[in-house]
mmCIF file of C-alpha atoms in Angstrom:
data_model
loop_
_atom_site.group_PDB
_atom_site.id
_atom_site.type_symbol
_atom_site.label_atom_id
_atom_site.label_comp_id
_atom_site.label_asym_id
_atom_site.label_seq_id
_atom_site.Cartn_x
_atom_site.Cartn_y
_atom_site.Cartn_z
ATOM 1 C CA MET I 13 -208.964 206.474 -13.407
ATOM 2 C CA SER I 14 -205.718 207.130 -15.082
ATOM 3 C CA ALA I 15 -204.147 204.845 -17.976
ATOM 4 C CA SER I 16 -201.571 203.504 -15.472
ATOM 5 C CA ALA I 17 -203.989 202.432 -13.160
ATOM 6 C CA ARG I 18 -206.215 200.653 -15.919
ATOM 7 C CA ARG I 19 -202.849 198.904 -17.372
ATOM 8 C CA PRO I 20 -202.592 196.287 -14.670
ATOM 9 C CA ASP I 21 -206.405 195.408 -15.110
ATOM 10 C CA ALA I 22 -205.945 195.205 -19.034
ATOM 11 C CA ALA I 23 -203.141 192.818 -18.474
ATOM 12 C CA GLN I 24 -205.195 190.820 -16.190
ATOM 13 C CA ASN I 25 -207.882 190.606 -18.771
ATOM 14 C CA ARG I 26 -205.607 189.687 -21.520
ATOM 15 C CA THR I 27 -204.269 186.905 -19.227
ATOM 16 C CA ARG I 28 -207.610 185.574 -18.373
ATOM 17 C CA ILE I 29 -208.658 185.562 -22.050
ATOM 18 C CA VAL I 30 -205.512 183.636 -23.007
ATOM 19 C CA GLU I 31 -205.979 181.115 -20.000
ATOM 20 C CA ALA I 32 -209.696 180.565 -20.976
ATOM 21 C CA ALA I 33 -208.962 179.923 -24.478
ATOM 22 C CA ARG I 34 -206.313 177.446 -23.396
ATOM 23 C CA ALA I 35 -208.750 175.711 -21.194
ATOM 24 C CA ALA I 36 -211.385 175.663 -23.749
ATOM 25 C CA LEU I 37 -208.833 174.145 -26.381
ATOM 26 C CA ALA I 38 -208.040 171.405 -24.077
ATOM 27 C CA GLU I 39 -211.658 170.444 -23.902
ATOM 28 C CA SER I 40 -212.236 170.628 -27.723
ATOM 29 C CA ASP I 41 -211.060 171.741 -31.152
ATOM 30 C CA HIS I 42 -214.236 174.061 -31.589
ATOM 31 C CA VAL I 43 -213.452 177.302 -29.679
ATOM 32 C CA HIS I 44 -215.811 180.010 -29.688
ATOM 33 C CA LEU I 45 -215.008 183.560 -28.862
ATOM 34 C CA ASN I 46 -218.193 184.247 -26.921
ATOM 35 C CA GLU I 47 -217.776 181.219 -24.687
ATOM 36 C CA ILE I 48 -214.054 182.272 -24.078
ATOM 37 C CA ALA I 49 -215.093 185.748 -23.078
ATOM 38 C CA LYS I 50 -217.670 184.260 -20.495
ATOM 39 C CA ARG I 51 -215.195 181.924 -19.175
ATOM 40 C CA ALA I 52 -212.620 184.948 -18.837
ATOM 41 C CA GLY I 53 -215.199 187.063 -17.054
ATOM 42 C CA VAL I 54 -214.995 189.739 -19.797
ATOM 43 C CA GLY I 55 -217.278 191.330 -22.338
ATOM 44 C CA GLN I 56 -216.908 190.759 -26.118
ATOM 45 C CA GLY I 57 -215.445 194.332 -26.545
ATOM 46 C CA THR I 58 -212.634 193.579 -24.286
ATOM 47 C CA LEU I 59 -211.884 190.324 -25.857
ATOM 48 C CA TYR I 60 -211.838 192.033 -29.213
ATOM 49 C CA ARG I 61 -209.630 194.963 -28.006
ATOM 50 C CA ASN I 62 -206.947 192.343 -26.983
ATOM 51 C CA PHE I 63 -207.519 189.770 -29.807
ATOM 52 C CA PRO I 64 -209.102 191.385 -33.245
ATOM 53 C CA ASN I 65 -209.957 187.747 -34.211
ATOM 54 C CA ARG I 66 -209.768 183.916 -33.342
ATOM 55 C CA GLU I 67 -206.585 183.453 -35.183
ATOM 56 C CA ALA I 68 -204.797 186.122 -32.970
ATOM 57 C CA LEU I 69 -206.235 184.592 -29.760
ATOM 58 C CA LEU I 70 -205.154 181.092 -30.588
ATOM 59 C CA ALA I 71 -201.732 182.269 -31.938
ATOM 60 C CA GLU I 72 -201.154 183.694 -28.617
ATOM 61 C CA VAL I 73 -202.130 180.516 -26.819
ATOM 62 C CA TYR I 74 -199.720 178.828 -28.680
ATOM 63 C CA ARG I 75 -196.811 181.284 -28.531
ATOM 64 C CA ARG I 76 -197.314 181.441 -24.564
ATOM 65 C CA ASP I 77 -197.366 177.546 -24.480
ATOM 66 C CA VAL I 78 -193.978 177.467 -26.427
ATOM 67 C CA GLU I 79 -192.446 180.085 -24.399
ATOM 68 C CA GLU I 80 -193.467 178.470 -21.015
ATOM 69 C CA LEU I 81 -192.165 175.085 -22.335
ATOM 70 C CA VAL I 82 -188.785 176.542 -23.412
ATOM 71 C CA THR I 83 -188.384 178.351 -20.107
ATOM 72 C CA ALA I 84 -189.175 175.275 -18.065
ATOM 73 C CA ALA I 85 -186.140 173.206 -19.349
ATOM 74 C CA SER I 86 -183.707 175.662 -17.339
ATOM 75 C CA THR I 87 -185.795 175.783 -14.347
ATOM 76 C CA LEU I 88 -186.261 172.154 -14.441
ATOM 77 C CA LEU I 89 -182.565 171.426 -14.881
ATOM 78 C CA ALA I 90 -182.147 173.827 -11.753
ATOM 79 C CA GLU I 91 -184.290 171.952 -9.781
ATOM 80 C CA HIS I 92 -183.795 168.256 -10.815
ATOM 81 C CA GLU I 93 -181.334 165.698 -11.935
ATOM 82 C CA PRO I 94 -181.164 165.619 -15.755
ATOM 83 C CA VAL I 95 -183.335 162.607 -16.389
ATOM 84 C CA GLU I 96 -185.815 163.663 -13.811
ATOM 85 C CA ALA I 97 -185.946 167.252 -15.356
ATOM 86 C CA LEU I 98 -186.603 165.651 -18.834
ATOM 87 C CA ARG I 99 -189.390 163.535 -17.349
ATOM 88 C CA HIS I 100 -191.019 166.767 -16.056
ATOM 89 C CA TRP I 101 -190.494 168.635 -19.290
ATOM 90 C CA LEU I 102 -191.812 165.596 -21.358
ATOM 91 C CA ASP I 103 -195.059 165.614 -19.262
ATOM 92 C CA ARG I 104 -195.092 169.553 -20.046
ATOM 93 C CA VAL I 105 -194.682 168.464 -23.698
ATOM 94 C CA ILE I 106 -197.824 166.559 -23.555
ATOM 95 C CA ASP I 107 -199.884 169.123 -22.292
ATOM 96 C CA TYR I 108 -198.470 171.518 -24.788
ATOM 97 C CA ALA I 109 -199.099 168.942 -27.587
ATOM 98 C CA GLU I 110 -202.583 168.404 -26.583
ATOM 99 C CA ILE I 111 -203.141 172.651 -26.767
ATOM 100 C CA LYS I 112 -201.180 172.628 -30.112
ATOM 101 C CA ARG I 113 -203.413 170.109 -31.722
ATOM 102 C CA GLY I 114 -206.539 172.235 -30.871
ATOM 103 C CA VAL I 115 -204.732 175.318 -32.285
ATOM 104 C CA LEU I 116 -203.839 173.804 -35.330
ATOM 105 C CA ALA I 117 -207.201 172.191 -35.868
ATOM 106 C CA ALA I 118 -208.563 175.579 -35.507
ATOM 107 C CA LEU I 119 -206.259 177.768 -37.667
ATOM 108 C CA GLU I 120 -205.787 178.047 -41.479
ATOM 109 C CA PRO I 121 -202.968 176.177 -42.612
ATOM 110 C CA ALA I 122 -201.004 179.053 -43.233
ATOM 111 C CA ALA I 123 -201.326 180.645 -40.047
ATOM 112 C CA TRP I 124 -200.218 177.300 -38.020
ATOM 113 C CA GLN I 125 -197.453 176.662 -40.337
ATOM 114 C CA ASP I 126 -195.939 179.877 -39.580
ATOM 115 C CA LEU I 127 -196.427 179.233 -35.798
ATOM 116 C CA VAL I 128 -194.919 175.891 -36.033
ATOM 117 C CA THR I 129 -191.896 177.187 -38.002
ATOM 118 C CA HIS I 130 -191.137 179.820 -35.332
ATOM 119 C CA SER I 131 -191.494 177.624 -32.519
ATOM 120 C CA HIS I 132 -189.511 174.406 -33.760
ATOM 121 C CA ASN I 133 -185.907 175.880 -32.913
ATOM 122 C CA PRO I 134 -186.663 177.264 -29.558
ATOM 123 C CA ILE I 135 -188.234 173.702 -28.571
ATOM 124 C CA GLU I 136 -185.491 171.897 -30.216
ATOM 125 C CA ASP I 137 -182.867 174.108 -28.454
ATOM 126 C CA ALA I 138 -184.580 173.478 -24.812
ATOM 127 C CA LEU I 139 -184.624 169.858 -25.532
ATOM 128 C CA GLY I 140 -181.124 169.814 -26.455
ATOM 129 C CA ARG I 141 -180.088 171.446 -23.179
ATOM 130 C CA LEU I 142 -182.024 168.731 -21.217
ATOM 131 C CA LEU I 143 -180.429 166.037 -23.538
ATOM 132 C CA GLY I 144 -176.872 167.556 -22.935
ATOM 133 C CA ALA I 145 -177.198 167.570 -19.501
ATOM 134 C CA GLY I 146 -178.399 163.979 -19.335
ATOM 135 C CA LYS I 147 -175.425 163.027 -21.512
ATOM 136 C CA ALA I 148 -172.868 165.024 -19.342
ATOM 137 C CA ALA I 149 -174.156 163.227 -16.152
ATOM 138 C CA GLY I 150 -174.026 159.973 -18.134
ATOM 139 C CA SER I 151 -177.708 159.199 -17.720
ATOM 140 C CA ILE I 152 -178.739 159.751 -21.315
ATOM 141 C CA ARG I 153 -177.604 157.885 -24.384
ATOM 142 C CA ALA I 154 -174.933 159.620 -26.242
ATOM 143 C CA ASP I 155 -176.205 158.609 -29.639
ATOM 144 C CA VAL I 156 -179.461 160.672 -29.399
ATOM 145 C CA ASP I 157 -180.118 164.264 -30.482
ATOM 146 C CA ALA I 158 -183.085 166.820 -29.972
ATOM 147 C CA HIS I 159 -184.008 166.552 -33.635
ATOM 148 C CA GLY I 160 -184.563 162.912 -33.524
ATOM 149 C CA VAL I 161 -186.304 162.992 -30.240
ATOM 150 C CA LEU I 162 -188.862 165.819 -31.584
ATOM 151 C CA LEU I 163 -189.527 163.402 -34.505
ATOM 152 C CA LEU I 164 -190.826 160.694 -32.031
ATOM 153 C CA ILE I 165 -192.678 163.214 -29.977
ATOM 154 C CA ALA I 166 -194.239 164.360 -33.022
ATOM 155 C CA TYR I 167 -196.171 161.008 -33.419
ATOM 156 C CA LEU I 168 -198.442 162.546 -30.474
ATOM 157 C CA GLY I 169 -200.278 164.636 -32.918
ATOM 158 C CA ARG I 170 -201.702 161.534 -34.507
ATOM 159 C CA LEU I 171 -203.497 160.588 -31.635
ATOM 160 C CA ASP I 172 -207.095 161.085 -31.496
ATOM 161 C CA ARG I 173 -208.690 162.987 -28.784
ATOM 162 C CA GLU I 174 -210.523 159.994 -27.403
ATOM 163 C CA GLU I 175 -207.262 158.104 -27.102
ATOM 164 C CA TRP I 176 -205.187 161.175 -25.714
ATOM 165 C CA GLU I 177 -205.535 160.425 -21.931
ATOM 166 C CA SER I 178 -204.824 156.600 -22.171
ATOM 167 C CA THR I 179 -202.017 156.819 -24.921
ATOM 168 C CA ALA I 180 -199.900 159.879 -24.549
ATOM 169 C CA ARG I 181 -198.156 159.564 -21.473
ATOM 170 C CA PRO I 182 -197.450 155.853 -21.921
ATOM 171 C CA LEU I 183 -196.062 156.433 -25.309
ATOM 172 C CA MET I 184 -193.782 159.482 -23.676
ATOM 173 C CA ASN I 185 -192.681 157.077 -21.097
ATOM 174 C CA VAL I 186 -191.630 154.657 -23.701
ATOM 175 C CA ILE I 187 -189.613 157.443 -25.346
ATOM 176 C CA LEU I 188 -187.973 158.338 -22.154
ATOM 177 C CA ASP I 189 -186.895 154.781 -21.311
ATOM 178 C CA GLY I 190 -185.312 154.504 -24.775
ATOM 179 C CA LEU I 191 -183.412 157.728 -24.243
ATOM 180 C CA SER I 192 -182.087 156.653 -20.744
ATOM 181 C CA ARG I 193 -178.713 154.659 -20.612
ATOM 182 C CA ARG I 194 -178.962 151.376 -19.638
ATOM 183 C CA ASP I 195 -175.792 150.945 -17.839
ATOM 184 C CA ALA I 196 -176.360 154.562 -15.902
ATOM 185 C CA GLY I 197 -175.957 154.166 -12.231
ATOM 186 C CA GLN I 198 -173.924 150.642 -12.377
#
């Protein structure tokens, strides 16, 4: 079999490994590579060819989530009114924050600090686009900015895993309600 015929399979294996790791992180902060390989339907050798260590795999999960979150802002604005786009994006932030918590718990501080540093600006820019569209439409308060909203959202990281399901979305709804203009639509 030629190298070009194997490349799609290799890319699929890599994607399956990352998806399996993401699913494992959603369930527990304790991620074991042999379990991820089983979930992905690949052998240990395939996993280690793609990711030489646990940190590399978790960093890739985190980077992909950030990329998807950032890309979603423009897509959602194209499909929805600004406040609804922001609502959908904040729902994605909840999923992202849950995985982020798992990644950060599993990595050494130096590794996760580097990941967070490199993801902050793209996320803030994406949120800024959503807020800007809402301000332009008159549905989002003019006195808020992306940095301030991210500070509010950061509190999600303080939630315990046991309270995540019951607390994260209601808190995000409070944030969204606070961002909405009260006189919008009147």
